[in-house]
Amino acid sequence: MYTINVKLCKDTNILNETTVDVRIDNTKPEIISIHCDPPLQYVNKSINVSTIIYEDSIIDEVNIVIQYPDMIQENISIIQNKSEDVFFYNHTFNQHGEYNFKIWVKDICGNQNTSNVQYFWILEGFFLNLDDFPIYDAEEPHREMCGPAVAQMTLNYIWWNQTKDPDEPPYLFDSQFDLYQNGVENNSNVSLPYLDTVGLWHIIQDNRPQPYSEYGYNFAKYSNDNLTETMKRICLWINYTIGTYGGYKPGHPLHVPAMIPAYGDYSNWMAVRGIHTNKSCYPLQEDLSIFGFWINDPLPQGIGSNSYKSVTQWIDTYYKPMDTDDQYNNKYVAIVEPPQDLHEQDILLIKPKEQLNEIQKNVIQNYRGNKNMPLTLKKLCNTWIVQAAIYGLREELLPYDKDLSQLFDKTKPINPIFVQNKNGRDYYIVSFGEIGAEFSSRISNISIVVLIDGYDGHFLEASWVNKPVEYNILSYKSDTLYYSDGSPYYPIQKHINKT
């Protein structure tokens, strides 16, 4: 603080005199807090951003700087949007994806301050993820125990009274072998080493909480040679609320996953525990679009039982008509309880957006496998592929899975692996490991694995674990290509390509 004596003079005469206290202000305005409500919102719904700013002189400008999912940035003044010490910005957004923003403030002395970057998500459509549905690996022999493992997940889940056991489902059905014995005895093909549709259905139906009038759980063996109809049934069943028909026991789950045999046989049962669509599926509506499914896969040879698969990846790779000797041959199968007849509504299967532009695609295609590829170009191609995986993950999954989003923030990407799939689409594996972890060809700190298309980089699927695991991986600098028989994960055969 300075005190200045001011005199008003004419010639040598002092006409007036006063003192003025002057403070030199070089302190930045303080951004006390920022709040985004809600941090997750649907397309064409409003987001309210509010910030409390402290400044002991006068605030001259306050802006919110928003970066949209398409990377366009907008600088918006909110100096007039004020209530006491709170500045706010309320807006409706029609572009889905991840937004980031920061608050910038300047006082009349020119002192400026900028907040840390904040985030919110605009979501497209409807999603229902039963993320408390348990995950159990199939015990040995793994393929024979996939069906019992899915039954074990489902039965422990529907017997769960969350009011009494708030943390997790009880381990009531603790023996996959006992479930297996019960199932194969009821198989339509008693010589089959796996649980077939009838065998797995019997396990669930015979051991579910009863009576139906009290609990509301009931299961059916559904099959159809029409993929569209079967997909609608799966979405309808997961979205259906228990108790709409029959009874409901308070505290028990209101939604139940569907059980699916993958790859057109019974060696790898999976549970579909969540759906991402453009609208609610119960009751079923016109113009339904399906984006993807959350999947529990109990087979332990994979990269993780906890996964999300785009709908195009699901039908291209996993969900196939049965190639069996029973009554379900050439049909799509699901164990669900469709609670109503369906009409002839059409559905759209939405392919994720391409993430590589034409130049990037051409460069990667022309140089892939070339030993003489310059190191700088190789690094650039790796960067493009990793960015494609990150962008796809952000658009397709992170906004809809809070646990995965929090996990993703603690990881860093590793060089991608190219996979040649002799049965179909080539793809890249992009792994994400713990920040600060040491990596080698055998990596023990992998948390997330993302698969993207080998040509245009669009998102295929992702798998993740809360506790990092060891995962065999080879640097893109090597000439090793992976060849996969059917599944992107297993069985896998590795061949060295020296050309």
XYZ file of C-alpha atoms in Angstrom:
499
model
C 0.000 0.000 0.000
C 1.300 3.432 -0.960
C 0.093 6.815 0.327
C 0.416 9.622 -2.217
C 0.057 13.270 -1.331
C -1.763 15.168 -4.091
C -1.699 18.954 -4.342
C -3.719 21.170 -6.685
C -1.621 24.259 -7.463
C -1.876 27.442 -9.474
C 1.462 29.029 -9.949
C 2.980 28.718 -6.488
C -0.337 28.733 -4.660
C -1.757 25.456 -3.278
C -5.477 25.476 -3.975
C -6.262 22.060 -2.544
C -4.444 19.137 -1.002
C -5.388 15.532 -0.233
C -3.876 12.102 0.263
C -4.690 9.033 -1.815
C -4.000 5.424 -0.847
C -2.812 3.408 -3.864
C -2.463 -0.377 -3.923
C -0.384 -2.043 -6.648
C -2.359 -5.156 -7.667
C -0.309 -7.982 -9.152
C -2.353 -10.811 -7.643
C -4.209 -13.115 -9.998
C -7.951 -13.616 -9.502
C -8.538 -16.866 -7.612
C -10.737 -19.540 -9.190
C -12.129 -21.143 -6.047
C -14.142 -23.998 -7.552
C -15.682 -25.332 -10.759
C -18.776 -27.492 -10.870
C -20.303 -29.246 -13.884
C -23.869 -30.479 -13.486
C -24.333 -33.154 -14.660
C -20.925 -34.406 -15.853
C -22.741 -36.986 -18.001
C -25.648 -35.761 -20.109
C -27.573 -36.887 -23.160
C -27.614 -35.200 -26.560
C -29.874 -32.113 -26.663
C -29.995 -31.918 -22.869
C -28.428 -29.029 -20.967
C -25.188 -28.820 -18.991
C -24.643 -26.146 -16.343
C -21.072 -25.096 -15.565
C -20.592 -22.824 -12.560
C -17.459 -21.316 -11.059
C -16.735 -19.255 -7.949
C -14.085 -16.579 -8.482
C -12.523 -14.406 -5.773
C -10.967 -11.066 -6.647
C -10.495 -8.191 -4.175
C -10.518 -5.553 -6.914
C -12.791 -5.714 -9.978
C -13.214 -8.620 -12.385
C -13.036 -7.408 -15.971
C -13.515 -10.587 -18.055
C -14.589 -14.190 -17.443
C -14.591 -16.707 -20.299
C -15.273 -20.392 -20.636
C -13.104 -22.027 -23.318
C -14.743 -25.209 -24.626
C -13.210 -27.825 -26.898
C -15.812 -29.937 -28.711
C -15.455 -33.635 -29.649
C -14.565 -32.607 -33.223
C -11.640 -30.580 -31.740
C -13.213 -27.198 -32.579
C -12.646 -24.675 -29.784
C -15.005 -21.900 -28.698
C -14.254 -18.971 -26.379
C -17.429 -17.677 -24.675
C -17.789 -14.690 -22.351
C -19.785 -15.377 -19.178
C -19.054 -12.075 -17.401
C -22.764 -11.188 -17.504
C -23.881 -14.618 -16.227
C -23.428 -13.919 -12.549
C -25.222 -14.539 -9.294
C -23.266 -13.072 -6.366
C -19.760 -14.633 -6.635
C -20.862 -17.420 -8.978
C -20.424 -17.213 -12.745
C -22.283 -19.802 -14.785
C -22.816 -21.145 -18.290
C -25.886 -23.189 -19.211
C -26.061 -24.712 -22.658
C -27.567 -27.564 -24.676
C -25.162 -29.689 -26.722
C -26.070 -31.787 -29.763
C -22.675 -33.359 -30.532
C -21.976 -36.526 -28.569
C -18.552 -37.299 -27.148
C -15.981 -35.856 -24.759
C -15.854 -32.111 -24.109
C -13.119 -30.343 -22.183
C -13.191 -26.796 -20.909
C -11.335 -24.306 -18.753
C -12.221 -21.017 -17.088
C -10.189 -17.887 -17.897
C -10.499 -14.697 -15.811
C -8.876 -11.225 -15.923
C -9.186 -8.306 -13.510
C -9.058 -4.588 -14.365
C -5.321 -4.496 -13.611
C -4.646 -7.074 -16.287
C -3.948 -9.965 -13.914
C -5.080 -13.259 -15.446
C -5.727 -16.802 -14.276
C -6.725 -20.022 -16.052
C -8.188 -23.097 -14.416
C -7.149 -26.691 -14.921
C -8.897 -28.509 -17.751
C -12.255 -30.017 -16.785
C -14.378 -32.573 -18.652
C -17.968 -33.513 -19.333
C -19.563 -36.043 -21.662
C -22.535 -35.791 -23.980
C -24.000 -39.250 -24.454
C -25.783 -40.632 -27.468
C -28.821 -42.786 -26.872
C -29.514 -45.183 -24.020
C -27.261 -47.525 -22.078
C -27.776 -50.062 -19.321
C -24.665 -51.719 -17.891
C -25.116 -54.203 -15.041
C -21.626 -53.478 -13.748
C -22.264 -55.246 -10.433
C -22.891 -58.533 -12.251
C -20.104 -60.860 -11.002
C -17.255 -62.159 -13.160
C -15.845 -65.648 -12.578
C -13.209 -67.357 -14.687
C -13.990 -70.825 -15.960
C -12.088 -73.448 -13.990
C -10.211 -76.303 -15.650
C -10.988 -77.784 -18.104
C -11.729 -74.229 -19.208
C -13.972 -74.739 -22.221
C -16.119 -77.354 -20.511
C -16.564 -74.971 -17.574
C -17.558 -71.850 -19.550
C -21.245 -72.785 -19.359
C -21.119 -73.536 -15.613
C -19.214 -70.267 -15.003
C -21.923 -68.236 -16.768
C -24.582 -70.131 -14.792
C -22.642 -69.422 -11.592
C -22.521 -65.682 -12.363
C -26.241 -65.570 -13.142
C -27.477 -67.639 -10.193
C -25.358 -65.850 -7.589
C -26.562 -62.553 -9.072
C -30.304 -63.249 -9.031
C -30.095 -64.738 -5.522
C -28.420 -61.530 -4.325
C -30.372 -59.389 -1.874
C -28.433 -56.144 -2.008
C -30.244 -54.811 1.061
C -28.710 -57.575 3.186
C -25.384 -57.843 1.312
C -24.619 -54.367 -0.086
C -21.070 -55.114 -1.258
C -21.329 -58.016 -3.724
C -23.380 -61.098 -4.591
C -22.992 -64.038 -2.204
C -21.019 -67.057 -3.375
C -23.945 -69.448 -2.943
C -23.189 -71.556 -6.009
C -19.513 -72.204 -5.336
C -18.867 -75.334 -7.415
C -18.672 -75.094 -11.195
C -18.143 -78.866 -11.296
C -21.481 -79.513 -9.538
C -23.237 -77.165 -11.960
C -21.537 -78.923 -14.857
C -22.705 -82.342 -13.660
C -26.250 -81.068 -13.267
C -26.177 -79.510 -16.727
C -24.706 -82.320 -18.837
C -27.239 -84.743 -17.376
C -29.940 -82.586 -18.967
C -28.168 -81.937 -22.277
C -30.131 -82.796 -25.386
C -26.867 -84.394 -26.549
C -25.592 -86.328 -23.519
C -22.300 -87.182 -25.271
C -21.366 -83.508 -25.689
C -18.547 -82.425 -23.310
C -20.013 -78.898 -23.020
C -23.317 -77.596 -21.724
C -25.723 -77.189 -24.621
C -28.756 -74.896 -24.717
C -31.021 -77.330 -22.875
C -28.396 -78.243 -20.275
C -27.539 -74.649 -19.348
C -31.184 -73.626 -19.360
C -31.995 -76.428 -16.890
C -29.314 -75.223 -14.477
C -30.717 -71.678 -14.449
C -34.393 -72.560 -14.484
C -34.117 -75.299 -11.840
C -31.991 -73.254 -9.409
C -33.532 -69.768 -9.770
C -35.305 -68.130 -6.819
C -38.904 -69.313 -6.720
C -41.841 -68.934 -6.846
C -42.210 -66.727 -9.912
C -45.084 -64.890 -8.249
C -42.693 -63.763 -5.515
C -39.350 -63.257 -7.326
C -40.302 -62.765 -10.981
C -37.363 -64.667 -12.542
C -38.097 -66.975 -15.438
C -35.969 -68.128 -18.372
C -36.655 -69.489 -21.836
C -34.628 -71.224 -24.533
C -34.930 -68.761 -27.383
C -33.746 -69.490 -30.913
C -34.314 -67.949 -34.313
C -32.649 -68.088 -37.708
C -33.205 -64.327 -37.960
C -30.343 -62.351 -36.409
C -32.396 -59.153 -36.170
C -35.148 -60.816 -34.158
C -32.681 -62.427 -31.778
C -30.801 -59.172 -31.189
C -34.073 -57.437 -30.375
C -34.892 -60.173 -27.850
C -31.546 -59.759 -26.125
C -31.942 -55.966 -25.815
C -35.548 -56.310 -24.725
C -34.731 -58.852 -22.017
C -31.853 -56.910 -20.463
C -33.913 -53.702 -20.430
C -37.016 -55.468 -19.064
C -37.673 -54.680 -15.390
C -38.280 -57.686 -13.145
C -41.721 -57.425 -11.577
C -43.429 -55.987 -14.644
C -44.930 -59.468 -14.822
C -44.848 -61.913 -11.923
C -43.475 -60.816 -8.582
C -40.467 -58.892 -7.376
C -38.473 -59.418 -4.189
C -37.153 -56.038 -2.937
C -33.375 -55.877 -2.878
C -32.889 -58.372 -5.703
C -31.663 -57.329 -9.189
C -34.210 -55.615 -11.427
C -32.433 -56.550 -14.670
C -30.838 -59.821 -15.761
C -28.184 -60.570 -18.427
C -28.704 -62.856 -21.403
C -26.653 -66.045 -21.872
C -25.130 -66.601 -25.321
C -23.069 -69.397 -26.926
C -20.258 -67.780 -28.957
C -18.635 -68.919 -32.222
C -21.546 -71.132 -33.263
C -20.881 -73.928 -30.756
C -21.111 -74.578 -27.004
C -17.432 -74.321 -26.049
C -17.543 -70.668 -24.986
C -20.706 -69.399 -23.296
C -20.787 -65.685 -22.498
C -23.112 -63.367 -20.583
C -24.421 -60.169 -22.208
C -24.678 -57.887 -19.187
C -25.283 -54.501 -20.823
C -26.588 -52.725 -23.902
C -25.870 -49.417 -25.646
C -28.666 -48.346 -27.972
C -30.224 -45.120 -29.211
C -33.301 -45.526 -26.994
C -34.849 -47.660 -24.289
C -35.637 -51.200 -25.475
C -38.546 -51.994 -23.176
C -41.097 -51.673 -24.491
C -39.409 -52.087 -27.855
C -39.589 -48.939 -29.992
C -39.409 -48.196 -33.686
C -36.069 -47.301 -35.321
C -33.911 -49.002 -32.718
C -30.153 -48.631 -33.252
C -27.653 -50.854 -31.447
C -24.102 -49.655 -30.774
C -22.638 -52.426 -28.621
C -22.777 -54.791 -25.661
C -20.988 -55.266 -22.346
C -19.875 -58.894 -22.156
C -18.640 -61.249 -19.424
C -16.462 -63.926 -21.007
C -15.312 -66.592 -18.511
C -12.668 -68.228 -20.725
C -9.366 -67.338 -18.989
C -7.110 -67.592 -22.051
C -8.422 -64.236 -23.222
C -7.194 -60.757 -22.402
C -9.917 -60.229 -19.827
C -13.408 -61.413 -19.035
C -14.731 -57.870 -18.605
C -15.301 -56.403 -22.060
C -17.333 -54.191 -24.367
C -17.795 -55.115 -28.014
C -19.181 -52.945 -30.786
C -22.253 -54.514 -32.344
C -20.488 -55.033 -35.674
C -17.604 -56.816 -33.933
C -20.126 -58.884 -31.955
C -21.889 -60.252 -35.012
C -18.791 -60.465 -37.232
C -16.713 -62.419 -34.726
C -18.707 -63.820 -31.825
C -22.429 -64.208 -32.344
C -22.901 -66.833 -35.026
C -25.679 -69.262 -35.998
C -25.142 -72.638 -34.353
C -23.212 -75.340 -36.194
C -24.402 -78.270 -34.074
C -26.199 -81.594 -34.310
C -29.191 -80.559 -32.206
C -32.454 -78.728 -32.901
C -30.663 -75.362 -32.748
C -28.494 -75.962 -35.810
C -28.350 -72.873 -38.095
C -30.121 -70.770 -35.450
C -29.062 -67.956 -33.164
C -29.509 -68.966 -29.525
C -30.055 -66.991 -26.315
C -31.291 -67.924 -22.842
C -33.614 -65.065 -21.955
C -37.214 -64.487 -20.997
C -38.750 -62.374 -23.761
C -41.770 -60.982 -21.915
C -43.849 -60.078 -24.961
C -44.346 -60.750 -28.651
C -42.347 -58.537 -30.968
C -43.573 -56.674 -33.986
C -41.681 -56.103 -37.214
C -39.561 -53.199 -35.984
C -36.381 -52.660 -37.936
C -33.079 -52.208 -36.159
C -29.851 -50.566 -37.259
C -26.459 -51.987 -36.326
C -24.186 -48.962 -35.959
C -20.562 -49.310 -37.044
C -18.118 -47.133 -35.066
C -16.554 -44.172 -36.839
C -13.356 -44.555 -38.884
C -10.424 -43.028 -36.992
C -7.698 -43.003 -39.674
C -7.831 -40.552 -42.580
C -6.917 -41.479 -46.159
C -3.303 -40.326 -45.896
C -2.771 -42.248 -42.666
C -4.377 -45.386 -44.115
C -2.217 -45.262 -47.241
C 1.035 -44.704 -45.341
C 0.332 -47.499 -42.864
C -0.740 -49.947 -45.574
C 2.258 -49.191 -47.815
C 4.903 -49.486 -45.109
C 3.471 -52.207 -42.872
C 5.929 -55.121 -42.699
C 8.648 -53.147 -44.491
C 11.965 -53.702 -42.696
C 13.390 -50.559 -44.278
C 10.665 -48.329 -42.901
C 12.344 -45.210 -41.388
C 12.230 -45.177 -37.599
C 10.648 -41.720 -37.493
C 7.861 -42.867 -39.827
C 7.388 -46.037 -37.788
C 6.946 -43.944 -34.649
C 4.501 -41.673 -36.470
C 2.412 -44.664 -37.612
C 2.410 -46.026 -34.059
C 1.175 -42.649 -32.839
C -1.678 -42.625 -35.369
C -2.747 -46.139 -34.382
C -2.633 -45.389 -30.652
C -4.567 -42.151 -31.191
C -7.196 -44.076 -33.171
C -7.585 -46.478 -30.245
C -7.896 -43.615 -27.759
C -10.406 -41.671 -29.872
C -12.494 -44.804 -30.425
C -12.439 -45.620 -26.729
C -13.489 -42.079 -25.842
C -16.354 -42.038 -28.323
C -17.702 -45.564 -27.920
C -17.134 -46.519 -24.299
C -15.548 -44.150 -21.767
C -18.599 -41.868 -21.439
C -20.789 -44.874 -20.673
C -18.545 -46.731 -18.218
C -17.452 -44.665 -15.222
C -15.193 -47.356 -13.739
C -13.313 -47.812 -17.004
C -12.988 -44.051 -17.450
C -11.348 -43.716 -14.033
C -9.054 -46.653 -14.803
C -8.088 -45.168 -18.182
C -6.861 -41.970 -16.517
C -4.212 -44.022 -14.670
C -2.718 -45.682 -17.746
C -0.433 -44.943 -20.674
C -0.433 -46.607 -24.121
C 2.120 -49.105 -25.394
C 3.225 -49.656 -29.001
C 0.522 -51.473 -30.981
C 0.642 -55.005 -32.375
C -0.682 -55.801 -35.844
C -2.714 -59.007 -36.130
C -3.388 -60.786 -39.402
C -6.605 -62.725 -39.045
C -6.714 -65.499 -41.625
C -10.481 -65.837 -41.137
C -11.423 -62.218 -41.590
C -10.580 -58.681 -40.493
C -7.007 -57.684 -39.622
C -6.707 -55.542 -36.528
C -4.375 -53.823 -34.084
C -4.012 -54.569 -30.384
C -3.315 -51.423 -28.356
C -2.528 -52.034 -24.684
C -2.600 -49.565 -21.810
C -0.459 -50.121 -18.726
C -0.017 -48.470 -15.385
C 1.657 -45.072 -15.479
C 5.184 -45.454 -14.145
C 5.384 -49.202 -14.769
C 8.348 -50.811 -16.485
C 7.465 -52.575 -19.751
C 9.111 -55.396 -21.676
C 8.047 -58.068 -24.162
C 6.233 -59.776 -21.274
C 4.286 -56.994 -19.640
C 2.952 -57.470 -16.129
C 1.071 -54.209 -15.665
C -1.602 -54.173 -18.359
C -5.026 -52.821 -17.376
C -6.789 -52.163 -20.708
C -6.546 -53.732 -24.152
C -8.272 -52.129 -27.167
C -8.781 -53.685 -30.591
C -9.180 -51.451 -33.639
C -9.686 -52.268 -37.303
C -6.459 -52.890 -39.212
C -7.467 -50.694 -42.158
C -9.464 -47.668 -41.030
C -8.860 -47.762 -37.258
C -12.500 -47.946 -36.163
C -13.143 -49.304 -32.663
C -13.826 -53.038 -32.387
C -13.779 -53.880 -28.690
C -12.021 -53.359 -25.375
C -11.283 -55.477 -22.343
C -10.068 -54.315 -18.946
C -9.239 -55.439 -15.421
C -9.164 -53.422 -12.205
C -5.947 -55.120 -11.085
C -3.179 -55.048 -13.735
C -2.225 -58.426 -15.171
C 0.615 -59.956 -17.153
C 0.073 -59.950 -20.881
C 2.408 -61.243 -23.588
C 3.088 -58.550 -26.126
C 5.712 -57.785 -28.771
C 6.906 -54.400 -29.914
C 5.702 -53.158 -33.283
C 9.402 -52.798 -34.158
C 9.620 -56.593 -34.558
C 8.475 -58.390 -37.696
C 6.151 -60.680 -35.766
C 2.588 -60.962 -36.963
C -0.142 -62.698 -35.039
C -2.542 -65.016 -36.828
C -5.814 -65.739 -35.064
C -8.210 -68.618 -35.654
C -11.632 -67.021 -35.352
C -11.447 -65.209 -32.043
C -9.215 -62.158 -31.661
C -8.030 -63.664 -28.371
C -8.029 -67.437 -28.594
C -7.015 -69.851 -29.869
C -4.009 -67.835 -30.987
C -1.109 -69.035 -33.117
C 2.081 -66.987 -33.419
C 4.188 -67.107 -36.567
C 7.310 -65.137 -37.364
C 7.085 -63.298 -40.649
C 10.556 -62.334 -41.865
C 9.424 -60.747 -45.124
